[in-house]
XYZ file of C-alpha atoms in Angstrom:
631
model
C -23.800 33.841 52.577
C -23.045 35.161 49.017
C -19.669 33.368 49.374
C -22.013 30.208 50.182
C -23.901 30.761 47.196
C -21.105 31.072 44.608
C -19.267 28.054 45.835
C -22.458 25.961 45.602
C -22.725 27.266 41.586
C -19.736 26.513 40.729
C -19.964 23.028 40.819
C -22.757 22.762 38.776
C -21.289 25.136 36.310
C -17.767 23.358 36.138
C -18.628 19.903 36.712
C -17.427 18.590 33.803
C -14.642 20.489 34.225
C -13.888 19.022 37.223
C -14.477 15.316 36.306
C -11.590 15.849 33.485
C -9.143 17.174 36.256
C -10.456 14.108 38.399
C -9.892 11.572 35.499
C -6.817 13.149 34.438
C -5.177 12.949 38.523
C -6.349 9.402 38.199
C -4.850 8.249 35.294
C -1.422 10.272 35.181
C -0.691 11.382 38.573
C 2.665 9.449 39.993
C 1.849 7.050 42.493
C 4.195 5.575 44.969
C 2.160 2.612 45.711
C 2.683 1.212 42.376
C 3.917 -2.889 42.872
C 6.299 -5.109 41.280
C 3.583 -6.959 39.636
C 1.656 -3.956 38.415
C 5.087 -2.932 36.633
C 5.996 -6.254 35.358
C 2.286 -6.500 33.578
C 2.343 -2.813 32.271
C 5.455 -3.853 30.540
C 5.023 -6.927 28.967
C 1.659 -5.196 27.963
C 3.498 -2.482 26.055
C 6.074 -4.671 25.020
C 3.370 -6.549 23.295
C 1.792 -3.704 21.568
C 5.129 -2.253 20.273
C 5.957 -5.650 18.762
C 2.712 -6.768 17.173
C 3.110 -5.197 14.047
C 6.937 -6.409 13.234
C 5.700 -10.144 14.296
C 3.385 -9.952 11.662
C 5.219 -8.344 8.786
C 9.159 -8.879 9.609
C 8.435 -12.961 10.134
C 8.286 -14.345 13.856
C 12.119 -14.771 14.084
C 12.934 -11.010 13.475
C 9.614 -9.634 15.422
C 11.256 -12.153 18.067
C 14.079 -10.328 18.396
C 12.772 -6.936 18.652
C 9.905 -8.344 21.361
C 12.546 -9.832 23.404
C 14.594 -5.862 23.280
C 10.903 -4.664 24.192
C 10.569 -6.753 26.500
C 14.213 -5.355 28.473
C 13.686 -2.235 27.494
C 10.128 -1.128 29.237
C 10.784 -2.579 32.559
C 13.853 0.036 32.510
C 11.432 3.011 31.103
C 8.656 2.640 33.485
C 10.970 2.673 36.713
C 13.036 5.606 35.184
C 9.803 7.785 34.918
C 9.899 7.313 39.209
C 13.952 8.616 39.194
C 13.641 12.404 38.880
C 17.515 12.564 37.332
C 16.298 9.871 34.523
C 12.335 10.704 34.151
C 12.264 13.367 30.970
C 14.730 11.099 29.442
C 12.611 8.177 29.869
C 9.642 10.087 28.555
C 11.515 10.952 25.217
C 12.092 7.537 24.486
C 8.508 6.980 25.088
C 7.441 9.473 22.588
C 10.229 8.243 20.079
C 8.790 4.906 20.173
C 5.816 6.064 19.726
C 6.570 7.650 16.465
C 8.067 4.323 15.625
C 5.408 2.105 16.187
C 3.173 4.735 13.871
C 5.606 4.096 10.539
C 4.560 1.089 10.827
C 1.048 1.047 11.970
C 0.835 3.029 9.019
C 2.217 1.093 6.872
C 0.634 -2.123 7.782
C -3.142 -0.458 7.995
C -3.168 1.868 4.699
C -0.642 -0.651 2.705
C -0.616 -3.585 4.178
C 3.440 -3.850 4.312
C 5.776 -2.832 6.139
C 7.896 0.500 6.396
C 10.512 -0.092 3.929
C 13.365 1.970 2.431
C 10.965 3.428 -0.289
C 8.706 4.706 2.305
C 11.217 6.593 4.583
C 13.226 8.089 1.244
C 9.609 9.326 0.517
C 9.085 10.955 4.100
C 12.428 12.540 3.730
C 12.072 13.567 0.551
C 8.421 15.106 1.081
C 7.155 18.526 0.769
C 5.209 20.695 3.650
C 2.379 20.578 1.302
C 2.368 17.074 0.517
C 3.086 15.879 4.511
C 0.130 17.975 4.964
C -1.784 16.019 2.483
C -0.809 12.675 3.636
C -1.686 13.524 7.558
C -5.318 14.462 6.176
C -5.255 11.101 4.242
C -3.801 8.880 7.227
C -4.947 9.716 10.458
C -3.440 7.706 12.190
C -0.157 9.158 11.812
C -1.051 11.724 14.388
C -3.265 9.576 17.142
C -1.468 6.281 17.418
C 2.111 7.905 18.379
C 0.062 10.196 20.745
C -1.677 7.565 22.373
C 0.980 4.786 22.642
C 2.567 7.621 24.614
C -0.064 8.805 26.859
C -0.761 4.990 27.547
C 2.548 4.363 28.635
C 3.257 7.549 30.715
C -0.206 6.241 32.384
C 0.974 3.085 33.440
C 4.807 4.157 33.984
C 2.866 6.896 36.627
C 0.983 4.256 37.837
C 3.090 1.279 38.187
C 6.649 2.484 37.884
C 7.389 2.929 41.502
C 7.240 -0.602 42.385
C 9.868 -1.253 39.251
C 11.874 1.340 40.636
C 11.973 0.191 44.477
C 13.222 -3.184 43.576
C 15.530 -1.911 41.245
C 14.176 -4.128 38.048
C 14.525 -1.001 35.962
C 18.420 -0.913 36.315
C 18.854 -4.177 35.939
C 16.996 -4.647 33.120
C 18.417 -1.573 31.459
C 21.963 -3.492 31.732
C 20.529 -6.893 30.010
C 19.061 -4.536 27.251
C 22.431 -3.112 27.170
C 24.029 -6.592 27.219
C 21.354 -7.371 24.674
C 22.175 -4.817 21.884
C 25.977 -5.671 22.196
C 24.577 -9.502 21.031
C 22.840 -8.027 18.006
C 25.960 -5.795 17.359
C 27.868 -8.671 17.340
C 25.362 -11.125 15.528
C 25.048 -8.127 12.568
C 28.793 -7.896 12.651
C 29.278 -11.605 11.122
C 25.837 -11.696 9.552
C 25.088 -8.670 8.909
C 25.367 -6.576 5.166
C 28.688 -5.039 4.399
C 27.278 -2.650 2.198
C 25.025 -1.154 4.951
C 26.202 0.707 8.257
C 26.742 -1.743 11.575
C 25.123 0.149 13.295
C 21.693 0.573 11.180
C 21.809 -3.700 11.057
C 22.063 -3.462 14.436
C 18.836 -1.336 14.848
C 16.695 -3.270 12.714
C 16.042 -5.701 15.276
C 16.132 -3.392 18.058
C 12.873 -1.839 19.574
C 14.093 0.867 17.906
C 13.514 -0.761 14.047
C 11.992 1.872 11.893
C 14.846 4.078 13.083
C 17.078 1.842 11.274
C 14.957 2.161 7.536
C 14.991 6.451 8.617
C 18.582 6.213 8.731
C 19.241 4.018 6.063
C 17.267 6.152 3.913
C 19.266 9.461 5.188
C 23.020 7.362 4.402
C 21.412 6.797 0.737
C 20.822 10.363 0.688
C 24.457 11.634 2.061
C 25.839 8.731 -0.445
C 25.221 10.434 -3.639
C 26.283 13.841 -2.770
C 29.949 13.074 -4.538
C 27.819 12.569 -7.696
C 27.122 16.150 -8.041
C 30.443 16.827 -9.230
C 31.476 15.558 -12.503
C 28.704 14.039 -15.142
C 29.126 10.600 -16.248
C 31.336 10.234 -19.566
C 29.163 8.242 -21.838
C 32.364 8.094 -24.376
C 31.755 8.916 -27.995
C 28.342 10.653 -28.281
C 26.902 11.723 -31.686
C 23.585 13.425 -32.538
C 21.865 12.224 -35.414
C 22.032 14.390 -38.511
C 18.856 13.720 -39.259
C 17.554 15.767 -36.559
C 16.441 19.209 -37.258
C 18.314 22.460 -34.821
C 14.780 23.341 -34.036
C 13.797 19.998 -33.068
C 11.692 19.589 -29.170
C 11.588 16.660 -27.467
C 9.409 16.080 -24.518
C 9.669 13.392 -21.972
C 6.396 13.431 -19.488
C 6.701 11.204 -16.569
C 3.310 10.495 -14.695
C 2.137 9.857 -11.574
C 0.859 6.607 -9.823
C -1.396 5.730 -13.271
C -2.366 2.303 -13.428
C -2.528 0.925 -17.528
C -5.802 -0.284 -16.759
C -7.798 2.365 -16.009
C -7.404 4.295 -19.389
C -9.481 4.328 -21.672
C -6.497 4.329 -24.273
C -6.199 0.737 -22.992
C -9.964 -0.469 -23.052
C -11.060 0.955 -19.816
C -14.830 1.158 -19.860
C -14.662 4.709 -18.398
C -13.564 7.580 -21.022
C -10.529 8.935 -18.727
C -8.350 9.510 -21.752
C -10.772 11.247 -24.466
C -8.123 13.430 -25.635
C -5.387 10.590 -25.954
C -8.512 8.219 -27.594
C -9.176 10.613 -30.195
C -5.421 10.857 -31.312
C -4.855 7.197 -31.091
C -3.732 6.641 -34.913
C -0.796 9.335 -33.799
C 0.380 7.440 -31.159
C 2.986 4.517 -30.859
C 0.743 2.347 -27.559
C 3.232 0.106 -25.335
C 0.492 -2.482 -24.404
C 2.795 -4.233 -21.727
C 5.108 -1.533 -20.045
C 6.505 -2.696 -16.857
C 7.700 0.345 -14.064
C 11.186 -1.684 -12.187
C 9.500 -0.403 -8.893
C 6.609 0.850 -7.504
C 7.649 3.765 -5.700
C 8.530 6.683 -7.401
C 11.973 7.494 -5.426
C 12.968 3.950 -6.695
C 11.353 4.239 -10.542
C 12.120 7.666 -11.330
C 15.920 7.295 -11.071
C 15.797 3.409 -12.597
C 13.668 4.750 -15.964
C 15.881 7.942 -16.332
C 19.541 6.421 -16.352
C 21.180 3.233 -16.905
C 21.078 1.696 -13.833
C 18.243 -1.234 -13.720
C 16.904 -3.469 -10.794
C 20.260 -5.341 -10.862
C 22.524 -2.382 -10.533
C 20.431 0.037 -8.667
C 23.412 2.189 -6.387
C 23.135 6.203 -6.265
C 26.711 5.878 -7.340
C 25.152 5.456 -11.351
C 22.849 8.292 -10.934
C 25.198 10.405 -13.210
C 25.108 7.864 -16.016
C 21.362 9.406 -16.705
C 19.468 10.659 -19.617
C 19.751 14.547 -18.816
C 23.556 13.886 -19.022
C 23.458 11.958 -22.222
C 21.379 15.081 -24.141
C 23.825 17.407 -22.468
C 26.961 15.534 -24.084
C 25.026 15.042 -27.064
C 25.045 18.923 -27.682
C 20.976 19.608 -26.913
C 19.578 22.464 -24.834
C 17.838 19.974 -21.515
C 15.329 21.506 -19.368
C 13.707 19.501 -15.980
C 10.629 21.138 -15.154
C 8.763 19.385 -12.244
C 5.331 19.951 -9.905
C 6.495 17.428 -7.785
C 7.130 19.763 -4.906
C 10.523 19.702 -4.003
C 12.969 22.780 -4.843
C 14.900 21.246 -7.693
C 17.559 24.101 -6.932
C 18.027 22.944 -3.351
C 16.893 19.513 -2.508
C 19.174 16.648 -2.703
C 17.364 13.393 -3.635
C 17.860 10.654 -5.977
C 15.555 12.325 -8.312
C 16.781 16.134 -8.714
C 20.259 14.702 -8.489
C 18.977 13.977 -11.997
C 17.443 17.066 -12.721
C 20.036 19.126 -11.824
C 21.781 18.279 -14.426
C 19.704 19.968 -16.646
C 20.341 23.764 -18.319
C 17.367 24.787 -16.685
C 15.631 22.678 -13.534
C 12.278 24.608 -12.090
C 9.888 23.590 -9.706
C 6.684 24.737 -10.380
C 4.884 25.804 -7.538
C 0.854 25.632 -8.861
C -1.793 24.058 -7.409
C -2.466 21.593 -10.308
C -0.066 20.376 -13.295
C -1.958 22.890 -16.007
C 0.837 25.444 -13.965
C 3.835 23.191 -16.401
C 1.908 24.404 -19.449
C 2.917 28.338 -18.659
C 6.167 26.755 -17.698
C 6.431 24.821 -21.300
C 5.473 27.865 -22.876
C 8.720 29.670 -21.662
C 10.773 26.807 -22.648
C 9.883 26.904 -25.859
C 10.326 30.427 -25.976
C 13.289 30.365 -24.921
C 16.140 31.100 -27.446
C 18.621 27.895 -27.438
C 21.109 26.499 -30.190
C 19.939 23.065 -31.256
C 17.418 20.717 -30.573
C 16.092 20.305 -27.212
C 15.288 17.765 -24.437
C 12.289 19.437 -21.670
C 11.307 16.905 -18.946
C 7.396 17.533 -17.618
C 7.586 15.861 -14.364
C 3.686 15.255 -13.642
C 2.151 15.230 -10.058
C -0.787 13.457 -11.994
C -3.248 10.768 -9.912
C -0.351 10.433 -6.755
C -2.814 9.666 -3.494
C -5.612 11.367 -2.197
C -6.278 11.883 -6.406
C -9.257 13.984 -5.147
C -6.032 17.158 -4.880
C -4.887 16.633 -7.850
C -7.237 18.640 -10.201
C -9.691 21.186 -9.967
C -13.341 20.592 -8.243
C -14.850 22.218 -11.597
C -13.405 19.477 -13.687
C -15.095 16.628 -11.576
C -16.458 14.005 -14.537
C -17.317 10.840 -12.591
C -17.098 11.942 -8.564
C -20.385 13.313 -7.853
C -22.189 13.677 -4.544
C -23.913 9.972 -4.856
C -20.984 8.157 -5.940
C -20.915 4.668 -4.423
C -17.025 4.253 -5.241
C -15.426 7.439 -4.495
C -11.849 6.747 -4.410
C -12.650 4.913 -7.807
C -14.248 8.368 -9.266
C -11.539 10.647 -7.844
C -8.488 8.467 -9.593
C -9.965 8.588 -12.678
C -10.815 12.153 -12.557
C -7.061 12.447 -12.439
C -6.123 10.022 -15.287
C -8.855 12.091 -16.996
C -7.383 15.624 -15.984
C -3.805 14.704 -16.858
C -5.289 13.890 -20.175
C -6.142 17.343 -20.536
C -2.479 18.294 -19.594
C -0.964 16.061 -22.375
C -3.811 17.958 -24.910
C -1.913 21.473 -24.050
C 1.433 19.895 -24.530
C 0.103 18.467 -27.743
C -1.541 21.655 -28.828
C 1.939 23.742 -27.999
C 4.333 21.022 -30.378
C 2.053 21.128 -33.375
C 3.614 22.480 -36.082
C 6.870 21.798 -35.052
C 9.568 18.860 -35.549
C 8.403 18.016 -31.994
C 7.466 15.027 -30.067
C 6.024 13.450 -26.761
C 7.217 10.835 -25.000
C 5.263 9.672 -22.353
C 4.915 7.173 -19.233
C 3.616 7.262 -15.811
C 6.879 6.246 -13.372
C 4.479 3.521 -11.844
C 0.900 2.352 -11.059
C -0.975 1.877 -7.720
C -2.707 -1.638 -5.935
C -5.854 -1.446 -5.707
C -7.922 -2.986 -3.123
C -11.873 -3.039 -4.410
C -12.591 -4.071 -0.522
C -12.103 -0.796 0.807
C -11.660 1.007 -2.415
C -7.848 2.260 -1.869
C -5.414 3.081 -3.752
C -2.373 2.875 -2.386
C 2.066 2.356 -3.025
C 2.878 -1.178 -3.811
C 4.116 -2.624 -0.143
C 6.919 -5.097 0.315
C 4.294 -7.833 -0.560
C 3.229 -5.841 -4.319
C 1.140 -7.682 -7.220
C 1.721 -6.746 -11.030
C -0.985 -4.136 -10.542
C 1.746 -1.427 -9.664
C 4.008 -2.468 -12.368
C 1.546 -2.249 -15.169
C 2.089 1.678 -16.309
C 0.970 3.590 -19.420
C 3.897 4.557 -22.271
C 3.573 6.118 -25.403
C 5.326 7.724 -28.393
C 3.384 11.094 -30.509
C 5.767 12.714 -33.111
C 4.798 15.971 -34.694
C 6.962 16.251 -37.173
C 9.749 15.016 -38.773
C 12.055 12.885 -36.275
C 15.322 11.212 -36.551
C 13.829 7.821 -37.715
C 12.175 7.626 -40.658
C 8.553 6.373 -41.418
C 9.317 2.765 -41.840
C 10.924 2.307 -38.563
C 7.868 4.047 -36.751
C 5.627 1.126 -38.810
C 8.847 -0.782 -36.993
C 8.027 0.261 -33.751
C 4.786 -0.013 -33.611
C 4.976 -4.191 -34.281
C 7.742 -4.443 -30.865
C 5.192 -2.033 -28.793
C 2.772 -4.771 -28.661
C 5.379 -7.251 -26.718
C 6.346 -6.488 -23.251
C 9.132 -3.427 -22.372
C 11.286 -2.560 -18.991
C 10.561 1.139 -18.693
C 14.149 1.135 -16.953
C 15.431 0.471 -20.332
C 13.548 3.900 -21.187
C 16.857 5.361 -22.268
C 17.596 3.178 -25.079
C 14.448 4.121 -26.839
C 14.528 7.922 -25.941
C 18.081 8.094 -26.891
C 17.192 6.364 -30.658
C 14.513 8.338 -30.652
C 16.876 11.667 -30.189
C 18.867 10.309 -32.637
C 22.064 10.205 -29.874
C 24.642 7.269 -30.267
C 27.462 6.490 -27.406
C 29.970 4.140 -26.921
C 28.268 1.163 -24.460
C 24.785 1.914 -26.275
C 23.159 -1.308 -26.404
C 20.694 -0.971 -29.532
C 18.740 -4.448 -28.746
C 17.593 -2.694 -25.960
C 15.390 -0.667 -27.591
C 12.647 -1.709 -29.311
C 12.904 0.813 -32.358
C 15.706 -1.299 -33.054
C 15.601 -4.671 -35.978
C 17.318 -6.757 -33.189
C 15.725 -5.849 -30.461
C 14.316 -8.989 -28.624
C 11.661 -8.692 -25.436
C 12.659 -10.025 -22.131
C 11.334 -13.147 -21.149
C 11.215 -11.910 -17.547
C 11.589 -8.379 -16.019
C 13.550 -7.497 -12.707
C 11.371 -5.163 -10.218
C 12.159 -3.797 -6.819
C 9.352 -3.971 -4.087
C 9.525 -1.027 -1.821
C 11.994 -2.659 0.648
C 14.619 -3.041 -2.117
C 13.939 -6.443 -2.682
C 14.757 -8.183 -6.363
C 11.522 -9.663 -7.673
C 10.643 -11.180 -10.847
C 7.444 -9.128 -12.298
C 6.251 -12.507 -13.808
C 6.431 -14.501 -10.189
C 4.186 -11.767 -8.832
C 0.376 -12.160 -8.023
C -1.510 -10.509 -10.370
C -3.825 -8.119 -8.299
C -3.884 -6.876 -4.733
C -6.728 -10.126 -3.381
C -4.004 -12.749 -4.274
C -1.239 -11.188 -2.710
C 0.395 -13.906 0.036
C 0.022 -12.986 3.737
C 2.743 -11.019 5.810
C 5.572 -13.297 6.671
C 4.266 -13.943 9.981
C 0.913 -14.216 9.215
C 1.887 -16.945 7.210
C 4.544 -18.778 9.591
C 1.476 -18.450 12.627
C -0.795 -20.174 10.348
C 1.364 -22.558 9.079
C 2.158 -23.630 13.149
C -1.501 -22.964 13.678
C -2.264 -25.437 11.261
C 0.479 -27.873 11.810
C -0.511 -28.382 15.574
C -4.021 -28.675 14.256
C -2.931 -31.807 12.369
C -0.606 -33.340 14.948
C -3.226 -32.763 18.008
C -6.200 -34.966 15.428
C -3.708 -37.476 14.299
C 0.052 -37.627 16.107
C 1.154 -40.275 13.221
C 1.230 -36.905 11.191
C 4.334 -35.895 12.787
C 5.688 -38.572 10.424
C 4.218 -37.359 7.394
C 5.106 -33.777 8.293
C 9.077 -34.732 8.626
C 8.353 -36.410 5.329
C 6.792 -33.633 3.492
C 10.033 -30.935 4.956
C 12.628 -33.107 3.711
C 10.545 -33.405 -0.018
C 10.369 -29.657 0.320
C 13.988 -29.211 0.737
C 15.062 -31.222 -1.745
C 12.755 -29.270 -4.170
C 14.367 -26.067 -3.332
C 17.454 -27.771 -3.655
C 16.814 -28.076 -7.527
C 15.665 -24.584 -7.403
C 14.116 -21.503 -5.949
C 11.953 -18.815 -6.997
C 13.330 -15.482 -7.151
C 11.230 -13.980 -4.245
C 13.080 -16.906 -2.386
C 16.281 -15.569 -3.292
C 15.603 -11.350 -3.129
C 17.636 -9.489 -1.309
C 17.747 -6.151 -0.066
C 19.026 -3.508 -2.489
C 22.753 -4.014 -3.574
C 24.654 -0.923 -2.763
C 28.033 -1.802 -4.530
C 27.065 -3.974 -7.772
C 30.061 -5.411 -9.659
C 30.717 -3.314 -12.185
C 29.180 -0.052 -14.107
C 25.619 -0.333 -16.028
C 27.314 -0.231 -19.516
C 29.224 -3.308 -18.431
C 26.971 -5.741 -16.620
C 24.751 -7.275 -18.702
C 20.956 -6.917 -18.782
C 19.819 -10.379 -19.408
């Protein structure tokens, strides 16, 4: 009887318990049962799913190819999870594509792009601390590779067996076969000959964001060779002019956007500090970043590769190279998280070229000021170059300074994201006042500008990377000039300066100006580049890379986040959408339509826009940077 009674409790007790096990037998236990029909339905359904975000931001001809791979591909997965020599296999590749369809679920919900090269060099190139960051940030990074996967080993349990029984999944495992040997042919005469086959190949496979992964990780092994021999910038001279005890300090920034400092007429005071020593400064009202991801700026603003020449194989024609051969002490001291000693990246293939190249591992970047402070302690022969590599208002900006120093986020605040960011701007302008207070005194000076800016979207309030689709807004970046003391120019060229900082400047031509303003000469310097110089001349339009690698013209660009076109096949369904629309109300618009193509193509026969003609990034350019020209 007691046995009775415990047996009836439990139920009660661990009926929800129960239910789960019930639910979970129901929705992932293997059934034999499972038709042809069921199968064929569970795969075009995940077929679909896996494909809808490349048909909207790849165009409908290259999210056509990968559906049609989908669509071979699942019938082949779901009958494998029924074949117990071919089932764990079959649920790897589940889980992989899972974790492919998040890059760019990702990317298309929190940037509205697509994953690019920009993005995967960044994911490689992360720390554990920022990963961490960015999970907390984007949610969905975690649940939509996690559920793709237990939706599909739902219906593969479910519906397999009928796949399997007819033997659809072999079959259709040879015409995917069949099918990647078309693309491998199709990218071997169309494809790029400075990128692998075999990542061409992929890019249109199911497979697709494993191709950008390992195109980023080639780019990486690619510049490895550089680390061997700095780039020999000819005959270099330092200025006499500048003193042995001279300090020169080159800040690069963090995802600032020009137009929310105050320094530039933003209502908000985010830059007290830098308002209050305006008459020191030299302002750059138009500064344009050549990309607007920092693994594509940083290197393009610190050597003499630009948007035209960008190849890891110029990486050692940089500025830390130039000081070096110019005789001066160089010193790359960054927060940005990754060991400068160990990591190999575009960036601290730079930075190890200094004398000394620390990471500094604080919580905030007031930890460079203790770091700055034993640099300039430090007992060196000459004048010296220190690069402050700022983690500064990079996303979530709440992280990025201390909850104490909160100015405009406050409990109530009806635009949070807004608040945070320019708590940032406003905290690294209490940085730049420590580096200020440390130089004074000295022949010393500060050159500063943020490696590029962030879009903006006032709908949701995000700040975010500029996508493969960008607006100016990420271009438009803060740079300035404070000297101390005496420099290598003299006080009429300063007044000179001042006059070309109004007009519009290519931060990638940053090391024209910071070399004149080191006083360093070399043979292929290109003094109309830099706008300390009598001839120097602005650009009447300014090459940018979007974060695919593409060649855009900064001026052909929408000018905020709102007017940014659609994806490409957002656009191309709209455009049929609305082209059916027209022939189904009048079919003597099929006439005009033909018309209106063939005036089209002769218009783009007289000329095309540069976002027409971008291309991915060139790998092998022509020639070196001190040969091609700039204009």
């Amino acid at each position: 009887m007691m046995r009775e009674t415990h047996d009836n409790e439990r139920p009660g007790a661990g009926g929800g318990e129960g239910m789960l096990r019930r639910a979970g037998r129901a929705l992932f236990a293997r059934r034999a049962d499972g038709g042809v029909a069921g199968g064929l339905i569970s795969a075009v359904l995940l077929s679909s799913l896996a494909s809808l975000v490349p048909l909207i931001y790849h165009g409908l001809l290259e999210g056509g190819l990968i559906l049609v791979g989908n669509l071979l591909l699942w019938p082949c997965l779901l009958a494998a999870a029924h074949r117990p020599r071919w089932r764990w296999l079959a649920l790897g590749l589940m889980a992989a594509l899972g974790v492919n369809l998040s890059a760019s679920v990702v990317s298309a919900v929190y940037y509205d792009s697509r994953y690019g090269l920009a993005f995967a060099l960044s994911s490689l190139d992360t720390s554990r601390s920022e990963s961490m960051a960015m999970l907390f940030k984007f949610p969905l990074a975690l649940i939509v590779p996690l559920g793709f996967f237990l939706l599909a080993l739902s219906l593969a349990n479910r519906h397999g067996a009928g796949l399997a029984r007819a033997r659809l999944g072999g079959r259709s495992g040879i015409a995917f076969v069949l099918w990647m040997l078309m693309l491998l042919a199709g990218s071997w005469q169309w494809g790029r000959a400075s990128v692998p086959l075999a990542i061409t190949t992929l890019s249109v496979s199911p497979g697709w964001n494993l191709a950008t992964t390992s195109h980023a990780w080639w780019e990486k092994e690619r510049f490895k060779a550089l680390m061997a021999d700095d780039y020999d910038f000819g005959k270099v001279t330092l200025s006499p002019d500048v003193p042995d005890d001279a300090v020169f300090v080159l800040v690069i920034g963090e995802s600032q956007r020009r137009d929310q400092l105050s320094l530039y007429g933003y209502s908000r005071p985010t830059t007290p500090n830098l308002d209050a020593r305006r008459d020191q400064l030299v302002v750059f009202d138009q500064a344009i970043a050549p990309a607007p991801q920092t693994v594509l700026a940083v290197p393009m603003l610190s050597s003499l590769m630009d948007p035209r020449t960008f190849s890891p194989r110029y990486l050692d024609a940089n500025l830390i190279s130039l000081a070096n051969q110019a005789g001066m002490h160089t010193e790359w001291l960054s927060r940005q998280g990754l060991d400068i000693t160990s990591e190999r990246t575009w960036i601290t293939a730079i930075a190890q070229r200094a004398d000394v190249a620390r990471t500094i591992m604080t919580e905030y970047d007031d930890g460079l000021l203790d770091a700055l402070d034993e640099a300039l302690a430090r007992k060196v022969k000459g004048p010296r170059l220190i690069v402050l590599h700022l983690y500064g208002s990079h996303p979530p900006a709440s992280l990025q300074y201390p909850d104490s120093l909160r100015y405009f986020l406050t409990p109530d605040s009806t635009s949070p994201l807004t608040d945070a960011y320019d708590d940032s701007i406003r905290f690294t302008d209490q940085v730049l006042e420590g580096v200020f207070q440390r130089l004074e005194g000295r022949h010393a000076g500060v050159l500063y500008l943020s490696d590029h800016g962030l879009e903006h979207d006032p709908l949701s309030d995000a700040y975010v990377h500029g996508g493969d689709r960008p607006s100016q807004a990420p271009y438009r970046i803060p740079l300035w000039l404070w000297q101390a003391g005496r420099g290598p120019n003299p006080e009429r060229e300063i007044v000179h300066l001042r006059e070309h900082a109004r007009q519009p400047f290519a931060s990638f031509d940053l090391p024209y100006l910071a070399s004149d303003w080191m006083g360093i000469h070399f043979s292929g310097d290109k003094p109309c580049l830099s706008p300390w110089s009598a001839c120097y001349q602005p650009r009447e339009r300014h090459p940018v890379l979007d974060q695919l690698g593409r060649l855009n013209f900064f001026e052909d660009l929408p000018s905020d986040f709102l007017a940014r076109p659609l994806a490409p096949g957002a656009e191309e369904l709209e455009e049929a959408v609305e082209a059916t629309t027209r022939l189904l109300e009048s079919p003597d618009g099929l006439l005009d339509s033909a018309s209106d193509g063939a005036s089209s193509a002769r218009a783009q026969s007289s000329g095309v826009t540069a976002r027409e003609t971008s291309a991915p990034i060139t790998l092998s350019p022509p020639s070196l940077p001190s040969e091609t020209p700039k204009d």
